[in-house]
Amino acid sequence: MNPTSGGNPTTSKTARRPIGWAAASGIIAAAAFLAAAELVALIVARSASPILAVGSFLIDIVPQPVKEFAISTFGDADKVVLLIGIGFGVVVAAAVAGILQYVRPPLGVIALAIAGILSGAATLTRAGATPLSVLPPLAGMIVGVLALILLINRLRRWRAPRATAPATTTAPTTGAPTPAAAADTPASVGRRSFLRASLLTAAGAVVVGAGSRVVNAATSSLSAIREELALPAPRTTVTIPDGASFDIPGLTPLITPNDDFYRVDTALTVPSVDPTTWRLRIDGMVDTPVELTFDDLVGMGLDEYAVTLTCVSNEVGGGLVGNAVWLGVPLRDVLRMAGPQAGADMVLSRSVDGYTASTPLSAVTDDGIDAILAVGMNGEPLPFDHGFPVRMVVPGLYGYVSATKWLTQLTVTTFAQDEAYWTPRGYGAEAPIKFSSRIDTPRAGTPIPAGRTPIAGMAWAQTVGIERVEVSIDDGPWQQATLSTPINDDTWVQWFLDWDAPGGTHYIAVRAVNRDGETQIQERAPIAPDGSTGWQRVLVTVR
Ligand SMILES: Nc1nc2c(c(=O)[nH]1)N[C@H]1C(S)=C(S)[C@@H](COP(=O)(O)O)O[C@H]1N2
Ligand SMILES: [Mo]
């Protein structure tokens, strides 16, 4: 089977091989280091990829003449050459670390730790570095050290029996041992265990590392595209009326900053959609199917709309509600291009990731409802989390039946014929927002000092408007709160009631009345199938 193992060379080969395997272990541990770092970078600090940080650090510290030499010699490929150089350096250093860990433990671990500290320091020198930037190299260091210890220990276990009993495992005169005999020796068990661990670690590192880097690179070039996206100026803007917001500590701001806006979706990773290749198809029960590019869409003219979004999963008093100034195009104008046919009663909107929502056709075609395709949110292109480049916003309907992000298709159809993502999962096919009110301050669990203090919060009744908000203290009479001036009927309002808080514990309850004269439903309902109801009542402590 193995004609070369007839003579004496086996001795020297056996002696050399563990060093080779130790070097390989070091390289695999380094791969695990980089892969873990890339994965954590993707999650917490996109620009903190250690290998790129070290690369840009080197670019920064390299003397100008060397830089010029590199550019004149390698041209556009200078960065590739640099990365290959670093890669080569990493491989050599990692091999040395592996050998050190085998012959002189824990020198290899120490070497990896130093690499972790140095690359962590390099990431901190980068522009835009935050304290989170040290996490990728730190995670890499931990994973790399663990991998190195694991592999070198297995390597040692494999080599140990061979050293003590070499004669029993090989038969130099007849060649290789029989497979059955080999399977039973401690050496071959050790060998298989080492090789399996090496292979799994190496494969895992390649898949995780390369995958994370590719996703990171793809989405960061998209970040650049988003950053440079010049949306046409709005033809009309939202005017915030005087008295639209109160300056009360603890009260939610009237407009929710994008970073604070709640996020709800089924997407495990945020879809990357390039606006230059984005298309919106409008099909189904229409006279002429239409396909729009991003430029077609924004070319229709953009206007600002202030709309408060609400999630069906918002519990009474909860935070899954936010208000933004959206920039977009009326859905009715877009649908009119295709010409919905008689008999249709639903628009099934579809996201690039397959998510679907069922919206009543009337809600997106009625003149009185500002249903839009939004491309901007609070003065910037839609954030990736919130549906870049195009999403739906429909006042008065819960997000899951109306606010499709990363939108790519609108199919005009019927409720009888089609159903959306959440419909077979226990949620209503149609779900108008149940108007509600919420207490922001004082909060349960945060004691307040006795004396004058505002009770304040938010209330919303999209498309109808809030008529008044009433507060009851310790189940006493309902007192009318002061409302902020609404931006429009689609946005929430703030409210407050001055309270001379006596010491002790008190119940505060709130309810709203909408402009149709209806009082908020008192009876508690769970979020499924179509939204919670109930009056919020909090227990506050006054000291
Ligand atoms: N593509 C897609 N769009 C989606 C969802 C989703 O899961 N996938 N969730 C919807 C739900 S349930 C809500 S409440 C809103 C939330 O929008 P936001 O994350 O921008 O606040 O998005 C809607 N649009
Ligand atoms: Mo939602």
XYZ file of C-alpha atoms and ligand atoms in Angstrom:
568
model
C 0.000 0.000 0.000
C 2.778 2.374 0.928
C 5.884 1.502 -1.052
C 7.998 4.339 0.325
C 7.928 3.170 3.920
C 10.254 0.270 3.359
C 13.515 1.662 4.730
C 14.797 3.851 7.502
C 13.547 7.366 6.476
C 10.371 6.829 8.552
C 12.264 7.785 11.693
C 13.260 11.225 10.491
C 9.791 11.794 8.938
C 8.082 10.996 12.228
C 10.369 13.409 13.954
C 9.660 16.208 11.518
C 5.940 15.694 11.097
C 4.698 16.913 14.482
C 6.425 20.206 13.858
C 4.615 20.488 10.528
C 1.314 19.628 12.195
C 2.025 22.112 14.978
C 2.646 24.798 12.386
C -0.599 23.849 10.639
C -2.405 24.049 13.995
C -1.075 27.551 14.468
C -2.301 28.582 11.019
C -5.721 27.062 11.633
C -5.941 28.802 15.031
C -5.076 32.084 13.316
C -7.823 31.441 10.767
C -10.255 30.844 13.641
C -9.001 34.096 15.221
C -9.694 36.081 12.057
C -13.030 34.391 11.368
C -14.358 35.091 14.868
C -13.146 38.674 14.589
C -14.854 39.133 11.224
C -18.102 37.712 12.539
C -18.102 39.944 15.615
C -17.067 42.916 13.467
C -20.057 42.301 11.232
C -22.349 42.327 14.263
C -21.007 45.092 16.511
C -18.415 47.201 14.709
C -18.315 46.861 10.965
C -15.121 48.784 10.433
C -13.214 46.947 13.163
C -12.013 44.001 11.095
C -8.545 43.346 12.605
C -6.837 42.458 9.348
C -8.156 45.579 7.622
C -7.405 47.688 10.695
C -3.846 46.422 10.758
C -3.653 47.061 7.015
C -4.874 50.633 7.281
C -2.707 51.181 10.334
C 0.316 50.087 8.295
C -0.755 52.324 5.428
C -0.837 55.218 7.894
C 2.537 54.573 9.489
C 4.459 53.584 6.367
C 6.796 56.444 5.367
C 5.655 58.478 2.386
C 8.522 57.339 0.045
C 7.608 53.689 0.647
C 3.974 54.486 -0.057
C 4.913 56.250 -3.303
C 7.118 53.339 -4.266
C 4.239 50.935 -3.650
C 1.811 53.000 -5.670
C 4.211 53.497 -8.568
C 5.175 49.816 -8.580
C 1.826 48.159 -7.981
C -0.564 50.900 -9.076
C -4.142 50.184 -8.184
C -3.132 46.800 -6.824
C -1.081 48.358 -4.010
C -3.673 47.530 -1.361
C -4.024 43.995 -2.642
C -0.264 43.599 -2.438
C -0.290 44.995 1.077
C -3.032 42.584 2.134
C -1.213 39.659 0.543
C 1.907 40.757 2.399
C 0.040 40.925 5.681
C -1.564 37.577 4.921
C 1.854 36.063 4.328
C 3.134 37.576 7.568
C 0.125 36.216 9.454
C 0.662 32.714 8.056
C 4.336 32.681 9.022
C 3.721 34.146 12.482
C 0.839 31.736 13.055
C 2.965 28.752 12.059
C 5.652 29.886 14.492
C 3.021 30.313 17.231
C 1.795 26.781 16.594
C 5.300 25.335 16.811
C 6.042 27.339 19.955
C 2.868 26.090 21.590
C 3.924 22.510 20.779
C 7.517 22.684 21.927
C 7.321 25.420 24.564
C 3.772 25.929 25.858
C 2.312 28.408 26.551
C 4.507 30.532 24.241
C 2.106 30.024 21.323
C -0.850 31.213 23.374
C 1.172 34.217 24.487
C 2.036 34.993 20.869
C -1.662 34.886 19.884
C -2.569 37.084 22.831
C 0.019 39.628 21.743
C -1.408 39.517 18.214
C -4.843 40.152 19.716
C -3.639 43.119 21.748
C -1.725 44.621 18.808
C -4.637 44.263 16.397
C -6.985 45.639 19.062
C -4.700 48.643 19.413
C -4.663 49.024 15.621
C -8.464 49.041 15.429
C -8.569 51.767 18.082
C -6.367 54.003 15.928
C -8.922 53.886 13.108
C -11.229 56.767 12.324
C -14.674 56.187 13.773
C -13.401 53.636 16.280
C -15.616 53.214 19.315
C -15.041 51.181 22.481
C -16.903 48.384 20.669
C -14.067 48.236 18.144
C -11.941 46.182 20.529
C -14.555 43.429 20.625
C -13.681 41.822 17.254
C -9.951 41.400 18.028
C -10.827 40.323 21.571
C -13.291 37.695 20.352
C -10.737 36.612 17.762
C -8.059 36.294 20.398
C -10.257 34.141 22.641
C -11.384 31.856 19.824
C -7.843 31.658 18.399
C -6.316 30.743 21.757
C -8.985 28.100 22.401
C -8.449 26.608 18.946
C -4.689 26.539 19.406
C -4.901 24.854 22.810
C -7.423 22.316 21.503
C -5.417 21.413 18.407
C -2.014 21.270 20.067
C -3.403 19.131 22.904
C -4.874 16.689 20.392
C -1.649 16.697 18.445
C 0.221 15.846 21.624
C -2.193 13.043 22.464
C -1.726 11.634 18.981
C 2.078 11.765 19.127
C 2.449 10.478 22.695
C 1.585 6.774 22.180
C 3.672 6.689 19.023
C 6.729 7.805 20.914
C 6.307 5.151 23.580
C 5.413 2.218 21.346
C 6.457 2.842 17.793
C 7.251 -0.781 16.955
C 3.769 -2.131 17.546
C 2.033 0.207 15.164
C 4.189 -0.182 12.093
C 5.665 -3.173 10.391
C 8.581 -1.726 8.419
C 9.274 -4.878 6.439
C 5.760 -5.425 5.131
C 4.610 -1.849 4.727
C 1.532 -0.248 6.260
C -0.430 -1.908 9.063
C -3.801 -3.414 8.213
C -6.699 -0.963 8.519
C -8.273 -3.010 11.324
C -5.129 -2.902 13.390
C -4.675 0.790 12.691
C -8.172 1.616 13.867
C -7.479 0.077 17.231
C -4.201 1.769 18.136
C -4.231 4.826 20.411
C -2.089 6.603 17.830
C -4.608 6.302 15.050
C -7.441 7.274 17.384
C -5.393 10.311 18.382
C -4.554 11.038 14.784
C -8.160 10.913 13.684
C -9.240 13.081 16.592
C -6.583 15.674 15.741
C -7.319 15.641 12.030
C -11.055 15.863 12.586
C -10.679 18.842 14.948
C -8.265 20.544 12.539
C -10.493 20.009 9.560
C -13.639 21.192 11.336
C -11.930 24.269 12.760
C -10.365 25.134 9.414
C -13.599 24.646 7.486
C -15.592 26.571 10.091
C -13.080 29.407 10.002
C -13.138 29.633 6.210
C -16.937 29.590 5.983
C -17.563 32.016 8.861
C -14.646 34.314 8.037
C -15.167 34.544 4.301
C -18.944 34.738 4.711
C -18.755 37.572 7.230
C -16.233 39.507 5.172
C -18.268 39.169 1.985
C -21.474 40.280 3.724
C -19.616 43.118 5.432
C -17.993 44.292 2.202
C -21.207 44.028 0.211
C -23.191 45.989 2.744
C -20.542 48.606 3.366
C -20.288 49.461 -0.306
C -24.053 49.787 -0.079
C -23.530 52.131 2.870
C -21.462 54.334 0.605
C -24.208 54.248 -2.028
C -26.797 55.144 0.604
C -24.623 57.936 1.967
C -24.142 59.440 -1.474
C -27.740 58.991 -2.542
C -29.013 62.438 -3.452
C -32.773 62.404 -3.073
C -34.614 65.223 -4.836
C -35.749 67.950 -2.472
C -39.321 67.519 -1.296
C -41.941 69.586 -3.091
C -43.795 70.045 0.169
C -42.471 69.711 3.686
C -44.091 68.928 7.005
C -44.618 71.960 9.205
C -44.381 71.298 12.904
C -46.979 73.605 14.466
C -46.311 75.728 17.528
C -47.123 73.812 20.679
C -46.569 70.457 18.988
C -44.321 69.259 21.778
C -43.845 69.764 25.482
C -40.540 70.009 27.237
C -41.126 67.461 29.974
C -38.323 65.183 31.212
C -39.094 61.544 30.467
C -41.635 62.374 27.760
C -41.056 60.710 24.381
C -39.954 63.162 21.667
C -42.559 64.084 19.057
C -40.358 62.844 16.204
C -38.536 59.609 16.921
C -34.861 59.765 15.915
C -34.040 57.006 13.401
C -31.634 55.299 15.798
C -34.339 55.083 18.467
C -37.115 53.988 16.121
C -38.388 50.537 17.028
C -37.512 47.781 14.585
C -39.691 44.750 13.953
C -39.220 42.286 11.123
C -38.581 38.662 10.318
C -35.206 39.339 8.695
C -32.298 37.498 10.320
C -29.828 39.698 8.468
C -30.897 43.038 7.100
C -31.470 42.653 3.342
C -28.976 44.510 1.118
C -30.814 46.156 -1.734
C -28.926 48.275 -4.238
C -31.116 51.180 -5.372
C -29.402 51.217 -8.768
C -30.642 47.712 -9.539
C -33.838 47.899 -7.457
C -37.102 47.365 -9.338
C -40.689 47.600 -8.215
C -43.096 45.354 -10.091
C -46.784 46.128 -10.004
C -48.793 43.184 -11.258
C -51.817 41.003 -10.602
C -55.287 42.372 -11.336
C -54.076 45.419 -13.250
C -54.620 46.699 -16.788
C -50.897 47.014 -17.481
C -48.190 45.525 -15.300
C -45.602 48.193 -14.518
C -41.958 48.051 -13.544
C -40.340 51.066 -11.902
C -36.710 51.886 -11.190
C -35.666 53.900 -8.191
C -35.143 56.924 -10.446
C -38.603 56.429 -11.977
C -40.079 56.441 -8.493
C -38.325 59.490 -7.075
C -38.843 61.199 -10.427
C -42.568 61.194 -9.708
C -41.922 63.917 -7.148
C -41.382 63.586 -3.438
C -43.354 65.045 -0.559
C -42.984 64.814 3.199
C -45.544 63.016 5.334
C -45.553 62.739 9.108
C -46.962 59.353 10.090
C -46.864 57.407 13.350
C -46.150 53.713 12.795
C -47.432 51.111 15.256
C -46.722 47.416 15.615
C -49.526 44.978 16.308
C -47.236 43.475 18.951
C -47.317 46.676 20.980
C -48.727 45.907 24.420
C -50.750 48.577 26.183
C -48.129 51.056 27.409
C -45.461 49.549 25.138
C -42.793 51.100 22.941
C -43.389 49.496 19.526
C -44.633 52.762 18.120
C -42.686 55.594 16.534
C -43.246 58.780 14.613
C -41.219 59.915 11.627
C -41.296 62.416 8.797
C -41.257 60.200 5.746
C -40.305 61.292 2.238
C -42.214 59.529 -0.475
C -44.664 59.163 -3.308
C -48.390 58.488 -2.875
C -49.175 54.818 -3.459
C -52.352 55.742 -5.301
C -50.274 57.530 -7.975
C -48.037 54.508 -8.388
C -50.966 52.080 -8.560
C -52.806 54.288 -11.020
C -49.984 53.709 -13.529
C -50.913 50.026 -13.583
C -54.679 50.504 -13.318
C -56.209 48.193 -10.686
C -59.142 46.214 -12.071
C -62.664 45.963 -10.704
C -63.086 43.164 -8.206
C -59.671 43.595 -6.612
C -59.726 44.445 -2.904
C -56.180 43.864 -1.692
C -52.596 44.772 -2.444
C -50.119 42.063 -1.535
C -46.786 43.803 -1.019
C -43.633 41.738 -1.110
C -40.177 42.339 0.281
C -36.936 41.129 -1.320
C -36.707 38.555 1.460
C -40.127 37.119 0.669
C -42.062 38.812 3.485
C -45.585 39.787 2.423
C -48.320 42.054 3.766
C -51.980 42.268 2.805
C -53.315 45.810 2.625
C -56.894 46.704 1.639
C -56.794 48.273 -1.815
C -58.978 51.127 -0.576
C -56.428 52.051 2.108
C -53.802 52.697 -0.538
C -56.005 54.290 -3.210
C -58.365 56.539 -1.196
C -57.656 60.217 -1.658
C -58.076 60.828 2.052
C -55.328 58.448 3.178
C -51.657 59.378 2.784
C -50.396 55.887 1.942
C -46.933 56.252 0.453
C -43.883 54.509 -0.877
C -41.228 56.040 1.355
C -37.589 56.554 0.355
C -36.601 58.913 3.158
C -36.983 58.992 6.928
C -36.361 62.069 9.061
C -34.240 63.861 6.492
C -32.097 60.989 5.247
C -32.508 58.014 2.920
C -34.290 55.145 4.677
C -31.923 53.435 7.106
C -31.127 49.819 6.162
C -33.053 48.546 9.190
C -36.101 50.479 8.126
C -36.341 49.200 4.567
C -33.718 50.852 2.346
C -34.281 51.817 -0.396
C -38.107 51.718 -0.503
C -40.820 50.786 1.977
C -44.542 51.256 2.391
C -46.095 53.503 5.008
C -49.872 53.462 5.408
C -51.439 55.588 8.132
C -53.929 53.764 10.328
C -52.870 50.156 9.706
C -50.543 48.079 11.868
C -47.093 47.631 10.341
C -47.486 43.943 9.560
C -50.360 44.585 7.134
C -48.991 47.735 5.568
C -45.415 48.815 6.211
C -43.441 46.376 4.019
C -39.735 47.191 4.076
C -37.243 46.414 1.268
C -40.287 46.504 -0.981
C -39.992 44.916 -4.409
C -43.467 43.937 -5.606
C -47.078 45.055 -5.361
C -49.634 42.509 -6.505
C -53.198 43.730 -6.875
C -55.401 40.819 -5.821
C -58.205 39.792 -3.443
C -58.335 38.686 0.177
C -60.187 35.595 -1.053
C -57.327 34.600 -3.297
C -54.103 35.552 -1.481
C -52.808 35.664 2.052
C -49.839 37.416 3.623
C -46.988 36.202 5.806
C -48.732 36.600 9.178
C -52.217 35.490 8.105
C -51.686 31.728 8.516
C -49.698 32.479 11.687
C -52.556 33.623 13.867
C -52.928 37.276 12.890
C -55.774 39.017 11.100
C -55.629 39.590 7.361
C -56.780 43.145 8.039
C -55.706 45.141 11.062
C -56.530 48.813 11.564
C -54.588 50.347 14.463
C -56.576 50.408 17.699
C -56.146 53.923 19.057
C -54.347 54.066 22.350
C -52.639 56.172 24.983
C -49.537 55.669 27.077
C -47.982 57.076 30.245
C -44.276 57.941 29.841
C -43.715 59.684 33.167
C -43.763 59.015 36.074
C -42.762 55.408 35.634
C -43.552 52.380 37.710
C -40.438 51.413 39.635
C -38.858 54.886 39.531
C -39.884 56.714 42.719
C -40.476 60.461 42.409
C -40.265 63.210 45.035
C -43.520 64.535 46.496
C -44.825 67.811 45.097
C -45.801 69.204 41.724
C -44.900 66.865 38.889
C -46.312 66.409 35.410
C -47.946 63.156 34.426
C -47.268 62.909 30.698
C -47.325 60.562 27.757
C -48.384 59.932 24.181
C -51.666 59.108 22.447
C -52.409 58.093 18.858
C -55.432 57.496 16.658
C -53.997 57.450 13.152
C -56.292 58.821 10.387
C -58.878 59.959 12.980
C -56.985 62.048 15.498
C -57.074 62.312 19.274
C -59.901 64.413 20.727
C -58.819 64.271 24.365
C -56.838 62.292 26.897
C -58.060 61.670 30.400
C -56.155 60.689 33.512
C -57.458 59.106 36.676
C -55.425 59.092 39.885
C -56.158 56.401 42.446
C -59.305 55.502 40.527
C -60.677 59.010 41.112
C -62.554 61.083 38.530
C -61.193 61.327 34.985
C -59.338 64.607 34.537
C -58.698 66.108 31.153
C -55.014 66.352 30.178
C -53.522 69.129 28.075
C -52.811 67.987 24.498
C -49.995 69.151 22.270
C -50.988 70.611 18.917
C -51.127 67.637 16.533
C -48.975 67.703 13.385
C -51.877 65.950 11.660
C -54.359 63.140 12.332
C -51.801 60.496 11.365
C -49.348 61.353 14.114
C -49.369 60.853 17.831
C -49.772 63.729 20.263
C -48.213 64.407 23.613
C -50.332 65.047 26.687
C -49.689 66.079 30.276
C -51.523 66.704 33.509
C -50.002 68.622 36.404
C -50.164 66.659 39.620
C -49.408 67.655 43.169
C -48.097 64.274 44.163
C -48.624 63.323 47.835
C -46.296 60.758 49.431
C -47.192 57.100 49.196
C -48.070 54.794 46.329
C -50.599 55.785 43.717
C -52.303 54.342 40.687
C -52.339 56.443 37.533
C -54.577 55.400 34.643
C -54.949 56.923 31.179
C -57.452 56.657 28.353
C -58.005 58.515 25.105
C -61.065 59.644 23.175
C -60.723 59.900 19.406
C -62.163 62.517 17.081
C -65.011 60.147 16.202
C -66.057 60.442 19.865
C -65.103 56.868 20.736
C -63.458 56.101 24.059
C -60.425 53.817 24.112
C -61.495 50.214 24.790
C -61.140 49.358 28.473
C -61.318 45.605 28.099
C -57.902 43.967 27.910
C -57.130 42.142 24.671
C -53.876 40.379 23.797
C -51.849 41.456 20.751
C -53.031 38.471 18.667
C -54.901 38.376 16.385
C -55.213 42.089 15.649
C -53.824 44.304 18.392
C -54.001 44.872 22.142
C -56.603 46.940 23.966
C -56.969 48.181 27.524
C -56.263 51.218 29.645
C -52.756 51.554 30.985
C -52.620 51.801 34.784
C -49.286 52.226 36.560
C -48.382 52.084 40.229
C -45.991 54.894 41.163
C -44.148 55.566 44.380
C -43.904 59.122 45.739
C -41.360 59.861 48.456
N -39.876 43.079 4.770
C -40.509 43.226 5.952
N -41.200 44.341 6.182
C -41.842 44.515 7.358
C -41.801 43.519 8.347
C -41.065 42.335 8.068
O -40.992 41.406 8.881
N -40.422 42.227 6.856
N -42.438 43.714 9.544
C -43.528 44.681 9.579
C -43.918 45.028 10.928
S -44.635 43.797 11.849
C -43.798 46.299 11.419
S -44.499 46.715 12.897
C -43.052 47.333 10.679
C -41.983 47.930 11.541
O -41.222 48.846 10.826
P -39.873 49.374 11.447
O -39.011 48.199 11.751
O -39.288 50.313 10.465
O -40.256 50.089 12.735
O -42.443 46.822 9.523
C -43.241 45.933 8.777
N -42.531 45.652 7.561
Mo -45.472 44.687 13.673
